[in-house]
Short mmCIF file of C-alpha atoms and ligand atoms in Angstrom, two decimals:
data_model
loop_
_atom_site.label_atom_id
_atom_site.label_comp_id
_atom_site.label_asym_id
_atom_site.label_seq_id
_atom_site.Cartn_x
_atom_site.Cartn_y
_atom_site.Cartn_z
CA MET A 1 9.84 13.10 17.21
CA ASP A 2 9.00 16.33 15.43
CA CYS A 3 11.50 15.21 12.61
CA LEU A 4 8.97 12.59 11.67
CA GLN A 5 5.93 14.63 11.48
CA THR A 6 5.31 15.22 7.84
CA ARG A 7 2.58 16.27 5.41
CA VAL A 8 1.89 14.40 2.14
CA THR A 9 -0.86 15.03 -0.38
CA LYS A 10 -2.38 17.67 2.09
CA VAL A 11 -2.51 15.09 4.99
CA ASP A 12 -0.98 15.49 8.34
CA PHE A 13 0.88 12.25 9.37
CA ARG A 14 2.72 11.85 12.94
CA ASN A 15 5.26 9.55 11.20
CA PRO A 16 5.76 8.48 7.48
CA ILE A 17 5.29 4.68 8.44
CA LEU A 18 1.69 3.30 7.50
CA LEU A 19 -0.15 -0.02 7.89
CA ALA A 20 -0.29 -1.36 4.48
CA SER A 21 -3.59 -2.58 3.00
CA GLY A 22 -4.62 -6.30 3.29
CA ILE A 23 -2.99 -6.58 6.99
CA TRP A 24 -4.86 -6.17 10.01
CA GLY A 25 -7.64 -4.32 7.68
CA GLU A 26 -10.39 -6.29 8.77
CA SER A 27 -11.77 -4.59 11.60
CA GLY A 28 -11.64 -1.26 12.98
CA GLU A 29 -10.39 -2.50 15.83
CA SER A 30 -7.13 -4.23 14.23
CA LEU A 31 -6.66 -1.03 12.40
CA ALA A 32 -6.69 1.02 15.91
CA ARG A 33 -4.29 -1.27 17.24
CA ALA A 34 -1.84 -0.63 14.28
CA TYR A 35 -2.00 2.94 15.22
CA ALA A 36 -1.89 2.60 18.94
CA GLY A 37 1.25 0.64 18.07
CA GLY A 38 2.86 3.67 16.35
CA ALA A 39 1.87 3.58 12.85
CA GLY A 40 1.60 7.10 11.10
CA GLY A 41 -1.53 6.11 9.34
CA VAL A 42 -3.27 2.80 8.60
CA VAL A 43 -4.81 1.80 4.94
CA SER A 44 -7.93 -0.09 5.20
CA LYS A 45 -8.45 -3.48 3.35
CA SER A 46 -9.31 -3.16 -0.12
CA ILE A 47 -13.20 -2.82 -0.29
CA GLY A 48 -15.56 -3.64 -3.19
CA SER A 49 -19.13 -2.57 -3.78
CA GLU A 50 -20.62 -6.00 -2.52
CA PRO A 51 -19.44 -8.82 0.07
CA ARG A 52 -17.07 -11.30 -1.50
CA ASN A 53 -15.80 -14.71 -0.01
CA GLY A 54 -12.50 -14.73 -1.70
CA TYR A 55 -10.89 -18.03 -3.05
CA PRO A 56 -11.13 -21.14 -1.05
CA ASN A 57 -8.46 -22.17 1.18
CA PRO A 58 -5.14 -22.43 0.94
CA THR A 59 -4.89 -18.66 0.32
CA ILE A 60 -1.38 -17.93 2.11
CA GLU A 61 1.95 -19.67 2.49
CA LYS A 62 5.02 -18.63 4.20
CA LEU A 63 7.90 -19.24 2.00
CA GLU A 64 10.65 -19.27 4.39
CA GLY A 65 13.44 -16.55 3.60
CA TRP A 66 11.31 -14.94 0.80
CA GLY A 67 8.22 -13.77 2.58
CA LEU A 68 4.49 -14.51 2.13
CA LEU A 69 2.71 -15.79 -0.76
CA ASN A 70 -0.99 -15.12 -0.93
CA ALA A 71 -3.82 -15.20 -3.08
CA MET A 72 -7.23 -14.20 -0.85
CA GLY A 73 -9.13 -13.05 -3.80
CA LEU A 74 -10.08 -10.03 -2.31
CA PRO A 75 -12.47 -11.10 0.39
CA ASN A 76 -14.32 -8.09 2.08
CA PRO A 77 -17.70 -7.43 3.64
CA GLY A 78 -18.48 -4.67 1.14
CA ILE A 79 -18.47 -1.16 1.43
CA VAL A 80 -21.86 -0.69 3.33
CA SER A 81 -20.92 -3.41 6.46
CA TYR A 82 -17.31 -2.24 6.35
CA GLY A 83 -18.26 1.62 7.17
CA GLU A 84 -18.79 0.51 10.68
CA GLU A 85 -15.01 -0.80 11.14
CA VAL A 86 -13.87 2.68 9.42
CA ARG A 87 -16.14 4.80 11.83
CA PHE A 88 -14.50 2.86 14.76
CA ALA A 89 -10.94 3.49 13.74
CA LEU A 90 -11.98 7.16 13.18
CA SER A 91 -13.59 7.33 16.33
CA LYS A 92 -10.29 6.25 18.04
CA GLY A 93 -8.51 9.19 16.14
CA VAL A 94 -6.98 6.89 13.68
CA ARG A 95 -5.52 8.42 10.52
CA VAL A 96 -7.25 6.14 8.06
CA ILE A 97 -6.72 5.99 3.93
CA GLY A 98 -9.58 3.91 2.56
CA SER A 99 -8.41 0.95 -0.23
CA VAL A 100 -10.95 0.42 -2.95
CA PHE A 101 -11.19 -1.86 -5.91
CA GLY A 102 -13.75 -1.95 -8.76
CA GLY A 103 -14.12 -3.23 -12.10
CA THR A 104 -14.97 0.09 -13.76
CA PRO A 105 -13.90 3.55 -13.58
CA GLU A 106 -17.64 4.11 -12.21
CA GLU A 107 -17.51 1.51 -9.68
CA PHE A 108 -13.92 2.84 -8.30
CA ALA A 109 -15.70 6.58 -8.34
CA GLU A 110 -18.90 5.20 -6.32
CA LEU A 111 -16.44 3.42 -3.66
CA SER A 112 -14.16 6.46 -3.23
CA ARG A 113 -17.34 8.60 -2.82
CA SER A 114 -18.36 6.44 -0.03
CA MET A 115 -14.80 6.37 1.64
CA GLU A 116 -14.89 9.98 1.43
CA GLN A 117 -18.60 10.17 3.15
CA LEU A 118 -17.11 7.82 6.15
CA GLY A 119 -14.47 10.42 6.52
CA VAL A 120 -11.12 8.77 5.59
CA ALA A 121 -8.09 11.37 4.70
CA ALA A 122 -7.37 9.76 1.37
CA VAL A 123 -8.38 6.86 -0.84
CA GLU A 124 -5.92 4.47 -2.33
CA LEU A 125 -7.10 2.79 -5.53
CA ASN A 126 -6.06 -0.93 -5.89
CA LEU A 127 -4.99 -1.20 -9.44
CA SER A 128 -2.41 -3.78 -8.54
CA CYS A 129 -3.84 -7.08 -7.21
CA PRO A 130 -2.03 -9.68 -9.54
CA HIS A 131 -4.59 -12.24 -9.44
CA ALA A 132 -8.29 -11.24 -9.32
CA LYS A 133 -10.24 -11.77 -12.54
CA GLY A 134 -11.65 -8.19 -13.77
CA TYR A 135 -9.86 -6.31 -11.11
CA GLY A 136 -6.53 -4.93 -9.85
CA SER A 137 -3.68 -5.18 -12.51
CA GLU A 138 -6.09 -6.43 -15.06
CA ILE A 139 -7.01 -2.83 -15.03
CA GLY A 140 -4.08 -1.05 -13.51
CA ALA A 141 -1.07 -2.60 -15.94
CA ASP A 142 -3.07 -0.88 -18.79
CA PRO A 143 -2.13 2.79 -18.63
CA ALA A 144 -4.91 4.23 -20.58
CA LEU A 145 -7.42 2.19 -18.39
CA LEU A 146 -5.51 3.15 -15.07
CA ALA A 147 -5.86 6.62 -16.26
CA GLU A 148 -9.61 6.39 -16.62
CA VAL A 149 -10.24 4.99 -13.26
CA VAL A 150 -8.02 7.81 -11.91
CA ALA A 151 -9.75 10.57 -13.80
CA ALA A 152 -13.21 9.13 -12.59
CA VAL A 153 -12.17 8.81 -8.99
CA LYS A 154 -10.56 12.53 -9.29
CA ALA A 155 -13.87 13.77 -10.81
CA ALA A 156 -15.97 12.13 -7.98
CA VAL A 157 -14.26 13.13 -4.68
CA HIS A 158 -12.28 16.05 -3.03
CA ILE A 159 -10.10 13.87 -0.92
CA PRO A 160 -6.46 12.99 -2.12
CA VAL A 161 -6.47 9.80 -4.42
CA TRP A 162 -3.62 7.53 -4.37
CA ALA A 163 -2.98 4.76 -7.09
CA LYS A 164 -1.61 1.61 -6.06
CA LEU A 165 0.62 0.32 -8.81
CA THR A 166 1.62 -3.08 -9.93
CA PRO A 167 5.54 -4.21 -10.65
CA ASN A 168 3.85 -6.89 -12.79
CA THR A 169 4.63 -4.80 -15.95
CA GLN A 170 7.27 -3.84 -18.80
CA ASP A 171 7.21 -0.31 -17.82
CA PRO A 172 6.30 0.37 -14.12
CA ALA A 173 7.34 4.13 -14.28
CA GLY A 174 5.10 4.31 -17.41
CA LEU A 175 2.16 3.64 -15.02
CA ALA A 176 3.19 6.06 -12.48
CA GLU A 177 3.33 8.95 -15.35
CA ALA A 178 -0.32 7.87 -16.50
CA ALA A 179 -1.18 8.10 -12.96
CA GLU A 180 0.13 11.41 -12.51
CA THR A 181 -1.08 12.59 -15.81
CA ALA A 182 -4.76 11.53 -15.16
CA GLY A 183 -4.68 13.72 -11.69
CA ALA A 184 -3.43 11.21 -9.16
CA ASP A 185 -2.13 12.89 -5.86
CA ALA A 186 0.33 10.27 -5.24
CA ILE A 187 1.07 6.51 -6.09
CA SER A 188 1.79 3.74 -4.02
CA ALA A 189 4.42 1.02 -5.32
CA ILE A 190 4.58 -1.47 -5.22
CA ASN A 191 1.89 -4.26 -4.94
CA THR A 192 2.87 -8.01 -4.62
CA LEU A 193 4.77 -9.74 -7.25
CA ARG A 194 2.92 -12.57 -9.30
CA ALA A 195 4.28 -15.75 -7.85
CA MET A 196 3.69 -19.33 -6.83
CA ALA A 197 5.07 -22.26 -5.02
CA ILE A 198 4.67 -26.04 -5.55
CA ASP A 199 4.42 -28.61 -2.74
CA PRO A 200 6.99 -31.25 -3.77
CA VAL A 201 5.24 -34.09 -1.55
CA THR A 202 1.85 -33.43 -3.24
CA MET A 203 3.58 -32.29 -6.48
CA ARG A 204 0.56 -29.65 -6.58
CA PRO A 205 0.69 -25.85 -6.25
CA VAL A 206 0.26 -24.86 -2.56
CA LEU A 207 -2.37 -22.20 -3.35
CA SER A 208 -6.03 -23.12 -4.21
CA HIS A 209 -5.86 -20.18 -7.00
CA ILE A 210 -2.38 -21.46 -8.12
CA SER A 211 -0.62 -18.12 -8.58
CA GLY A 212 -0.66 -15.25 -6.07
CA GLY A 213 1.44 -12.33 -4.95
CA LEU A 214 4.86 -12.40 -3.05
CA SER A 215 5.41 -9.94 -0.39
CA GLY A 216 8.30 -9.47 2.18
CA PRO A 217 12.10 -9.18 2.39
CA ALA A 218 12.58 -10.74 -1.31
CA ILE A 219 10.42 -7.97 -3.10
CA LYS A 220 12.39 -4.99 -1.41
CA PRO A 221 15.04 -4.42 -4.21
CA ILE A 222 12.04 -4.48 -6.73
CA GLY A 223 10.12 -1.88 -4.61
CA LEU A 224 12.88 0.31 -4.23
CA ALA A 225 13.68 0.20 -8.03
CA PHE A 226 10.30 1.14 -8.94
CA VAL A 227 10.29 4.16 -6.36
CA TRP A 228 13.68 5.04 -7.77
CA ARG A 229 12.60 5.08 -11.43
CA ALA A 230 9.23 6.79 -10.55
CA PHE A 231 10.85 9.55 -8.43
CA GLU A 232 12.91 10.58 -11.81
CA ARG A 233 9.55 10.53 -13.88
CA ILE A 234 6.89 12.04 -11.76
CA HIS A 235 6.51 15.13 -9.27
CA ILE A 236 3.88 13.69 -7.11
CA PRO A 237 4.78 12.05 -3.77
CA ILE A 238 5.48 8.24 -3.82
CA VAL A 239 4.36 5.79 -1.37
CA GLY A 240 7.13 3.16 -0.98
CA ILE A 241 6.03 -0.58 -0.14
CA GLY A 242 7.61 -3.85 -0.39
CA GLY A 243 9.77 -5.65 1.91
CA ILE A 244 10.14 -3.32 4.83
CA SER A 245 10.91 -4.82 8.07
CA ARG A 246 13.88 -2.60 9.40
CA ALA A 247 14.37 1.13 9.99
CA GLU A 248 17.02 1.06 7.46
CA ASP A 249 14.65 -0.10 4.73
CA VAL A 250 12.17 2.72 5.77
CA PHE A 251 15.58 5.05 5.02
CA GLU A 252 16.42 3.34 1.82
CA TYR A 253 12.91 3.94 0.60
CA VAL A 254 12.89 7.69 1.58
CA LEU A 255 16.36 8.04 -0.02
CA ALA A 256 15.13 6.70 -3.26
CA GLY A 257 12.03 8.96 -3.25
CA ALA A 258 9.37 7.79 -1.18
CA SER A 259 7.62 10.50 0.86
CA LEU A 260 5.66 7.71 2.89
CA VAL A 261 5.98 4.08 3.23
CA GLU A 262 3.55 1.07 3.95
CA VAL A 263 4.37 -1.85 6.22
CA GLY A 264 2.51 -5.27 6.01
CA THR A 265 4.31 -8.48 6.01
CA ALA A 266 6.60 -7.78 8.73
CA VAL A 267 3.52 -6.98 10.88
CA ALA A 268 1.99 -9.98 10.73
CA ASP A 269 5.28 -11.44 11.98
CA ARG A 270 6.26 -9.05 14.54
CA GLY A 271 3.07 -6.98 15.64
CA ALA A 272 2.05 -3.55 16.23
CA MET A 273 5.00 -2.39 18.24
CA LEU A 274 7.20 -2.79 15.12
CA PHE A 275 5.76 0.65 13.79
CA GLN A 276 7.21 2.13 17.09
CA ASP A 277 10.63 0.66 16.77
CA LEU A 278 10.87 1.82 12.93
CA ALA A 279 9.80 5.16 13.94
CA ASN A 280 12.56 5.49 16.67
CA GLY A 281 15.14 3.69 14.20
CA LEU A 282 14.22 6.27 11.30
CA ASP A 283 14.32 9.16 13.67
CA THR A 284 17.80 8.19 14.66
CA LEU A 285 18.99 7.58 11.11
CA LEU A 286 17.75 10.86 10.15
CA ARG A 287 19.43 12.74 12.57
CA GLU A 288 22.60 11.05 12.41
CA ARG A 289 22.72 11.84 8.67
CA GLY A 290 22.10 15.42 9.53
CA PHE A 291 18.57 15.57 8.31
CA THR A 292 15.96 17.85 10.20
CA SER A 293 12.86 16.15 8.39
CA VAL A 294 11.74 13.39 6.42
CA SER A 295 11.19 15.55 3.56
CA GLU A 296 14.54 16.73 3.31
CA ALA A 297 15.80 13.31 3.06
CA VAL A 298 13.21 12.17 0.27
CA GLY A 299 15.26 11.47 -2.90
CA ALA A 300 18.34 12.45 -1.41
CA ALA A 301 20.17 9.50 -3.00
CA HIS A 302 19.48 11.06 -6.16
CA ARG A 303 21.51 14.37 -5.57
CA LYS A 304 24.94 14.09 -6.66
C1 LIG B 401 -6.12 -10.37 -2.27
O1 LIG B 401 -7.12 -10.48 -1.66
O2 LIG B 401 -5.96 -11.64 -2.67
C2 LIG B 401 -4.64 -9.52 -2.24
C3 LIG B 401 -5.13 -8.16 -2.73
C4 LIG B 401 -3.95 -7.41 -3.42
O3 LIG B 401 -3.10 -7.85 -3.68
O4 LIG B 401 -4.26 -6.49 -3.45
#
């Protein structure tokens, strides 16, 4: 499937379909499982400076027909312990992107430096978790703060820097522009949409944190619109995320302007072999439409 090999932000990927952060990222073994299942690369769980428990249960709820609602609260073992997991995945030849979250530009920079020292191919900055006090979209929805973080990380590392952006804002493409201007090598769009559910029996919110983030099929049109608008405004690569479960979804994101995609919620349902199915399906779609590479198809829906 030569047609699927691609080079984005100076990193080679055997195909453009990556495991999204937050799914299967707890251990090096599960990252390796996604890669063995055919992923072109994997994005780690979002990792902070110190161990963090996250919110009490319930933290996740399946919303039939819509997708997954979650508010985990960024649980993670901290960068020092998590190093073992990254090293394990790398020892299996996995293309790893390290996801980090911090509360200040300096913390992001320090974490990114640690990820670089571990040997990841690029770092993805979580500027978009929709429900963690002092983190995620509390920083990333403000273009000036977002730019400070990106600039600090760029000054600290040599590996490519991807900024993962939030759709929970008035002007998503403005965030993409701020990231590009600050020096980001790519943007990843989108993280989950702020959402909630109430149990009619208990008459209480189903999540302990009350609101969380929605992922899955319901958010695909929103992710696609973000990618479309960003493609018209920025010149760095876009990593498309949101509601991908079929090869046609991947193809739509590519046509809208994504050079890579990340898949999360559907992997939880369908397992690692989903990656090979998506890659095979994308290969067929590209060839049927006369493309000889993924990069040729990127943004093709914009061409008149
Ligand atoms: C969480 O840990 O609650 C989710 C992280 C995210 O949405 O970025």
